[in-house]
Short mmCIF file of C-alpha atoms in Angstrom, two decimals:
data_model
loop_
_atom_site.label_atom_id
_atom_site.label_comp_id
_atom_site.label_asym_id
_atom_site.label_seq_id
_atom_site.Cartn_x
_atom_site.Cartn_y
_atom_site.Cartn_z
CA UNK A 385 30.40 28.44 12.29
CA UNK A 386 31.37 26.38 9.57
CA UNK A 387 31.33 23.17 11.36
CA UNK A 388 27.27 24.13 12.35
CA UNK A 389 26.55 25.10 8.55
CA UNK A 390 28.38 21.61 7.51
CA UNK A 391 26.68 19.50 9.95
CA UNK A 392 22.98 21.49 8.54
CA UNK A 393 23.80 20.77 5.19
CA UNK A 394 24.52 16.97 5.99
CA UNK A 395 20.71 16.80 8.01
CA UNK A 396 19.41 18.68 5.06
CA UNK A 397 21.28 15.59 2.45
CA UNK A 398 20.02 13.23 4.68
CA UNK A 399 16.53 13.88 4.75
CA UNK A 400 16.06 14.23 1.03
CA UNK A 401 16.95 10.57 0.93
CA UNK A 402 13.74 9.83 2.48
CA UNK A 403 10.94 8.96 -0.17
CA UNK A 404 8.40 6.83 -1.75
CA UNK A 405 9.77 6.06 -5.01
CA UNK A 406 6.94 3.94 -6.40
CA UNK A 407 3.39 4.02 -4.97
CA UNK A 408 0.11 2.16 -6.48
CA UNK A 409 -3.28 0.82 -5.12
CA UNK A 410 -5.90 -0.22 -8.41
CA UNK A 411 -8.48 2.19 -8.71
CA UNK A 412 -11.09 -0.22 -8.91
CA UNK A 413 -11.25 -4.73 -8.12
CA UNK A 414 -14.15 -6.64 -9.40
CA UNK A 415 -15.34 -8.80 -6.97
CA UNK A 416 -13.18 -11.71 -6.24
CA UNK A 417 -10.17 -10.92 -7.97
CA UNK A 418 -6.42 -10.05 -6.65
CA UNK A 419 -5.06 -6.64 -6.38
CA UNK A 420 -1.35 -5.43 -5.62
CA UNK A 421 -0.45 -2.52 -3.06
CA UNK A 422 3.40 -1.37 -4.18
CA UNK A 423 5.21 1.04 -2.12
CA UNK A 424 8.92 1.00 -2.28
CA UNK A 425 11.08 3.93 -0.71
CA UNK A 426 14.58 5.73 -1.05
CA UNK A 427 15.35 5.40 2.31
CA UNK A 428 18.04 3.11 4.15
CA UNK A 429 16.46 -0.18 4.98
CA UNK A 430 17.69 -1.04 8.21
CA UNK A 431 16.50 2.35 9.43
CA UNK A 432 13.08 2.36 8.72
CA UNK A 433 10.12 1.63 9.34
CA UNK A 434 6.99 0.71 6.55
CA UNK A 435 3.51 0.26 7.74
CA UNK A 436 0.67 -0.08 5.96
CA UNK A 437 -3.29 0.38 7.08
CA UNK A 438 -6.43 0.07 5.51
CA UNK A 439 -9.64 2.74 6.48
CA UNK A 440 -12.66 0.67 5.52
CA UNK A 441 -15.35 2.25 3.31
CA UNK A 442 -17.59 4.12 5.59
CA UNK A 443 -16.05 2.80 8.87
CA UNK A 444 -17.66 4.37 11.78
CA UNK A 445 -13.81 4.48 13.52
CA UNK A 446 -11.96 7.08 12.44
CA UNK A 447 -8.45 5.87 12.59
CA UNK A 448 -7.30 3.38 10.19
CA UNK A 449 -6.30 -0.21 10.71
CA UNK A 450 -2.58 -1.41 10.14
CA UNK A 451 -2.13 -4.21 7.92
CA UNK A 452 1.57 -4.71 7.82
CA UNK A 453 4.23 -3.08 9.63
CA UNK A 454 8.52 -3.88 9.54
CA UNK A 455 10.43 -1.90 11.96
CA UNK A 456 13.80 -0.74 12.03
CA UNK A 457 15.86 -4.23 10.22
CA UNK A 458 13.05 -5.98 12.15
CA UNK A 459 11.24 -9.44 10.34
CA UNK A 460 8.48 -8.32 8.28
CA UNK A 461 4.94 -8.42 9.66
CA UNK A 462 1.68 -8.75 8.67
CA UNK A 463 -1.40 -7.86 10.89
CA UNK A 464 -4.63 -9.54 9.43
CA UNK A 465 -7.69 -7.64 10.66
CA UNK A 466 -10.11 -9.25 11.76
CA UNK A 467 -12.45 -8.35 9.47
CA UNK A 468 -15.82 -10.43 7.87
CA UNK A 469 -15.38 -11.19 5.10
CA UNK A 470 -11.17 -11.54 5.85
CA UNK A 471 -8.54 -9.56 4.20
CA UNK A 472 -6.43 -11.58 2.66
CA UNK A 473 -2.78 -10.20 2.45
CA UNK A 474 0.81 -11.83 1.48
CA UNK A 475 4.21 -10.45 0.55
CA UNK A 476 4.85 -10.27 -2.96
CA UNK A 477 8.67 -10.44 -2.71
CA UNK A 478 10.10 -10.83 0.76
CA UNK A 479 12.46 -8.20 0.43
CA UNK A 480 10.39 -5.58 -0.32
CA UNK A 481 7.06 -4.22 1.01
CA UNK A 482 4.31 -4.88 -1.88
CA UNK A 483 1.39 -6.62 -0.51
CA UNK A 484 -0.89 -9.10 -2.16
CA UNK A 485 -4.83 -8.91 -1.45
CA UNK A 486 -6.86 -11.71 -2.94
CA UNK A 487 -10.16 -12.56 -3.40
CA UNK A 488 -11.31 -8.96 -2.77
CA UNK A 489 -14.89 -8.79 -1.38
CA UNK A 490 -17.00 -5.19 -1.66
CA UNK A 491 -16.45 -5.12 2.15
CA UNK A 492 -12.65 -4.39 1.66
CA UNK A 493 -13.20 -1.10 -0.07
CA UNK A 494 -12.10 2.07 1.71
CA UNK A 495 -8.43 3.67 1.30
CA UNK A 496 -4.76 2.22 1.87
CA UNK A 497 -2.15 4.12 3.13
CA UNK A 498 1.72 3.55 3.13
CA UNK A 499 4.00 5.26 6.05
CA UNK A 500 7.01 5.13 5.74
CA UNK A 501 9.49 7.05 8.57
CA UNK A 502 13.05 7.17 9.69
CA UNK A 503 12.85 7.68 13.66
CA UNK A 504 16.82 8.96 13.48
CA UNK A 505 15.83 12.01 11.73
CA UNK A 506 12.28 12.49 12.52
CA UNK A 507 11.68 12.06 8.59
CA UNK A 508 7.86 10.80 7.39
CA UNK A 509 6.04 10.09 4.37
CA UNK A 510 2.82 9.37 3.46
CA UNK A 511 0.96 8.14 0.54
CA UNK A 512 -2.79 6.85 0.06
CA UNK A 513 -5.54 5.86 -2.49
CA UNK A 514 -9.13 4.66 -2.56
CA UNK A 515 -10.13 1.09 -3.88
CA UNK A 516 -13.23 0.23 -4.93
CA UNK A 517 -14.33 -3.46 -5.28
CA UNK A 518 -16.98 -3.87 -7.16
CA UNK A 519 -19.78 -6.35 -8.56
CA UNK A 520 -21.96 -6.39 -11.70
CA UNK A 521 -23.90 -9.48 -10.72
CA UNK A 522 -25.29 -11.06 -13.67
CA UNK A 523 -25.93 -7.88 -15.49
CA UNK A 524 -28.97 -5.98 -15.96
CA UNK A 525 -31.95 -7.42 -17.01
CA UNK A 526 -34.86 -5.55 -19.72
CA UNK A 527 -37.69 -7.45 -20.10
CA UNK A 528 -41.67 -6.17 -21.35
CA UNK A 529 -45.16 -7.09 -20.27
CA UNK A 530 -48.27 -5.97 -21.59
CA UNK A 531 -50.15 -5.06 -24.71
CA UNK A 532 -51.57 -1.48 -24.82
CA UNK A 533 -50.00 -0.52 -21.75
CA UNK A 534 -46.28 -1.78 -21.58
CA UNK A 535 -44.69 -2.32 -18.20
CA UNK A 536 -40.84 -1.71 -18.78
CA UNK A 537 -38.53 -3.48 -16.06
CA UNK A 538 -34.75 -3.60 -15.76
CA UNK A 539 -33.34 -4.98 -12.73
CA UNK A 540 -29.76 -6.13 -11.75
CA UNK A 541 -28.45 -8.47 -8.87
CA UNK A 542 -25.30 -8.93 -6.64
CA UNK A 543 -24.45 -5.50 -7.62
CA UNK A 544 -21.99 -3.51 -5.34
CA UNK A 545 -21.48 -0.77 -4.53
CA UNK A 546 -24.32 1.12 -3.88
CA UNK A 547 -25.89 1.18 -8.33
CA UNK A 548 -27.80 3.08 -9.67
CA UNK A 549 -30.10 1.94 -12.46
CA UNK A 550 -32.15 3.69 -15.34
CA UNK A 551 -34.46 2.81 -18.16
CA UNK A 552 -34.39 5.69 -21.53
CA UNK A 553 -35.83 5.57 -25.43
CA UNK A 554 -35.26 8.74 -27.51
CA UNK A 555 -34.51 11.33 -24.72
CA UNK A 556 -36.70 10.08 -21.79
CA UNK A 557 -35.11 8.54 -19.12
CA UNK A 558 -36.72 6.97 -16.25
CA UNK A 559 -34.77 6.46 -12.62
CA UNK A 560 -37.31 5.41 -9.86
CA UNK A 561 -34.57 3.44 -8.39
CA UNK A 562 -35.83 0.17 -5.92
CA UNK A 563 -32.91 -0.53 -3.64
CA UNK A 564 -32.55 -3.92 -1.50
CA UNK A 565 -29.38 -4.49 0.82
CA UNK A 566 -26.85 -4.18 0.93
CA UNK A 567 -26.78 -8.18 2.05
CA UNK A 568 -23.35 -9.55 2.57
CA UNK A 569 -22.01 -6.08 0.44
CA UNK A 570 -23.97 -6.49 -2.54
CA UNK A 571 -27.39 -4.26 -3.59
CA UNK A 572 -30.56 -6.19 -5.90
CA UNK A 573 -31.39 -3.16 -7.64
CA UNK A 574 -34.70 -2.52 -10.43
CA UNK A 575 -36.49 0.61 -11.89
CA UNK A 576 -39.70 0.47 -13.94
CA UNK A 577 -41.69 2.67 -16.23
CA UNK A 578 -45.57 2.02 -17.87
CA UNK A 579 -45.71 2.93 -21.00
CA UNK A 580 -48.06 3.46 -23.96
CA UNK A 581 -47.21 0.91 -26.32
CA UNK A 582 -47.65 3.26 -29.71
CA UNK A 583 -44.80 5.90 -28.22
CA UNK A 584 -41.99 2.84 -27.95
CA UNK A 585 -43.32 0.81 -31.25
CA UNK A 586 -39.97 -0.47 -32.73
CA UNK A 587 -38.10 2.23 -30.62
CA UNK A 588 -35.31 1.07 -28.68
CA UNK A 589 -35.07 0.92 -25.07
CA UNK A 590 -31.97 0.84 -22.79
CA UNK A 591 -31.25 -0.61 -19.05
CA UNK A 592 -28.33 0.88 -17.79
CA UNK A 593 -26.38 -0.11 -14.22
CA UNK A 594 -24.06 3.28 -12.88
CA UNK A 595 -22.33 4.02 -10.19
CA UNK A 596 -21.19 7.56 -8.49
CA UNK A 597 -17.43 6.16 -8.73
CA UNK A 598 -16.81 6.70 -12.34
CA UNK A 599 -13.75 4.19 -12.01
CA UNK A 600 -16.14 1.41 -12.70
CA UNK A 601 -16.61 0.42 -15.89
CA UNK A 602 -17.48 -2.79 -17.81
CA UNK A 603 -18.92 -4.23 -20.80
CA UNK A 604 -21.86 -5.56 -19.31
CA UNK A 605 -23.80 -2.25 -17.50
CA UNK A 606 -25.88 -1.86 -19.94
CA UNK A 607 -28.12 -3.52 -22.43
CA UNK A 608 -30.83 -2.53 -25.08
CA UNK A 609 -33.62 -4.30 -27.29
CA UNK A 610 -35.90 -2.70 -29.47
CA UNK A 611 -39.40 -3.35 -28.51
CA UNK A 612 -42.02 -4.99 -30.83
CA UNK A 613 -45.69 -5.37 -30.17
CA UNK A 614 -46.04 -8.26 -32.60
CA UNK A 615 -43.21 -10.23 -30.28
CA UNK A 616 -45.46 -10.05 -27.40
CA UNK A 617 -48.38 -11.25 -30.27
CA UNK A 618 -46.56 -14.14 -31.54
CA UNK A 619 -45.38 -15.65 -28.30
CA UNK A 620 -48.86 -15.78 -27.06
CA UNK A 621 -50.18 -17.19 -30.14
CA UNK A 622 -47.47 -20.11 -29.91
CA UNK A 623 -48.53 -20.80 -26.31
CA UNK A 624 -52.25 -20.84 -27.52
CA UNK A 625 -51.38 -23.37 -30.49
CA UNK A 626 -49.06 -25.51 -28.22
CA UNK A 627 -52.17 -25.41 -25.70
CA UNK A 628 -54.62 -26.13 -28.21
CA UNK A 629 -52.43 -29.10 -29.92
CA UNK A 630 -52.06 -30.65 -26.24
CA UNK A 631 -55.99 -30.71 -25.90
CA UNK A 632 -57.00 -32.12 -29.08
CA UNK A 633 -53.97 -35.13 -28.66
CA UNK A 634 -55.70 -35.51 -25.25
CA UNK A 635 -58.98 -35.94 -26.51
CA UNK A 636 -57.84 -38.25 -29.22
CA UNK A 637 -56.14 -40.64 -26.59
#
């Protein structure tokens, strides 16, 4: 009896060994840029086995892909999907099993699992995280046309992932999202508004680029000018004079 409840207690010590001591996949890539997948266990490293698989965004197949995989003492191995664009992996240190992923595309979101599992004593563990890789494309754009009646544009391109895009002075906001894409992973996005040029007199206006992952963030998402009818006046009367001044050179000649 006491030789069963020793040899429990020495399954039980075993199996506590077992575990993912450090685990991390970035929240959120911009577009092109590197990103580093740790995941380093407690277990005994000739007994194990790591794998690692990637579920891309909004794959239509359910199980994941694997990525890398080193069994039992085994030479480490990498599996490179075959994916468009490719996934890019490396070792960070060849003695562990941190991968590398470089110039992340928007097609390479999804989640990333580590397994790691000791077949001698049935033991498993699991971790995984979502990635997002993202784009901001140049930016979103504001720009004004019109007297009396002001069309308001902003617009963004190369965005990723799927944006969403408003225009708003004083507490209106406008949303009527145009979508195009996504083309190669990345969305040309715009919203507009008509508006009466005395309500937004030297009131200003703001374009601003979201997303539903709230992960994302940057400097560069949104952008604001105050709008003045005389701008509009000015330019035009420039263009006039310039127009005027090429004529009467013209004439001269």
């Amino acid at each position: 009896m006491l030789r069963t409840l020793s040899l429990v207690l020495c399954v039980v010590a075993v199996s506590q060994q077992l575990d993912i001591s450090k685990f991390s996949v970035p929240e959120a890539v911009e577009k092109g840029s590197d990103a580093e997948l740790l995941c380093e266990h407690d277990g005994t490293e000739k007994e194990t086995i790591v794998k690692w698989f990637w579920k891309p965004e909004g794959a239509d197949e359910p199980t994941p892909i694997m990525i890398y995989q080193r069994a039992l003492g085994a030479e480490k191995k990498i599996i490179i999907p075959r994916t468009e664009p490719l996934l890019n992996i490396t070792l960070i240190e060849e003695d562990k099993h941190n991968l590398a992923l470089w110039d992340l595309q928007p097609e390479h979101s999804g989640t990333f699992e580590c397994k790691v599992e000791e077949e001698q004593d049935f033991q498993e563990r699991r971790n995984s995280s979502d990635m997002v890789v993202y784009s901001i494309g140049d930016g979103p754009k504001l720009s004004f046309e019109g007297e009396e009646e002001v069309l308001v544009v902003c617009e963004a391109f190369g965005v990723a992932p799927q944006p969403d895009i408003t225009i708003s002075y004083d507490s209106t906001t406008f949303n009527t999202t145009v979508l195009e894409g996504p083309i190669d992973g990345l969305y040309n996005v715009s919203a507009n508004a008509t508006l009466n040029r005395q309500d937004i007199e030297g009131v200003e206006i703001s374009c601003k680029l979201s997303f539903e992952d709230e992960v994302i963030t940057s400097d560069v998402m949104a952008v604001a000018d105050t709008y003045h009818s005389a701008d509009g006046a000015e330019r035009t009367t420039a263009v006039w004079a310039l127009a005027a001044l090429a004529t009467l050179l013209h004439l001269q000649l």
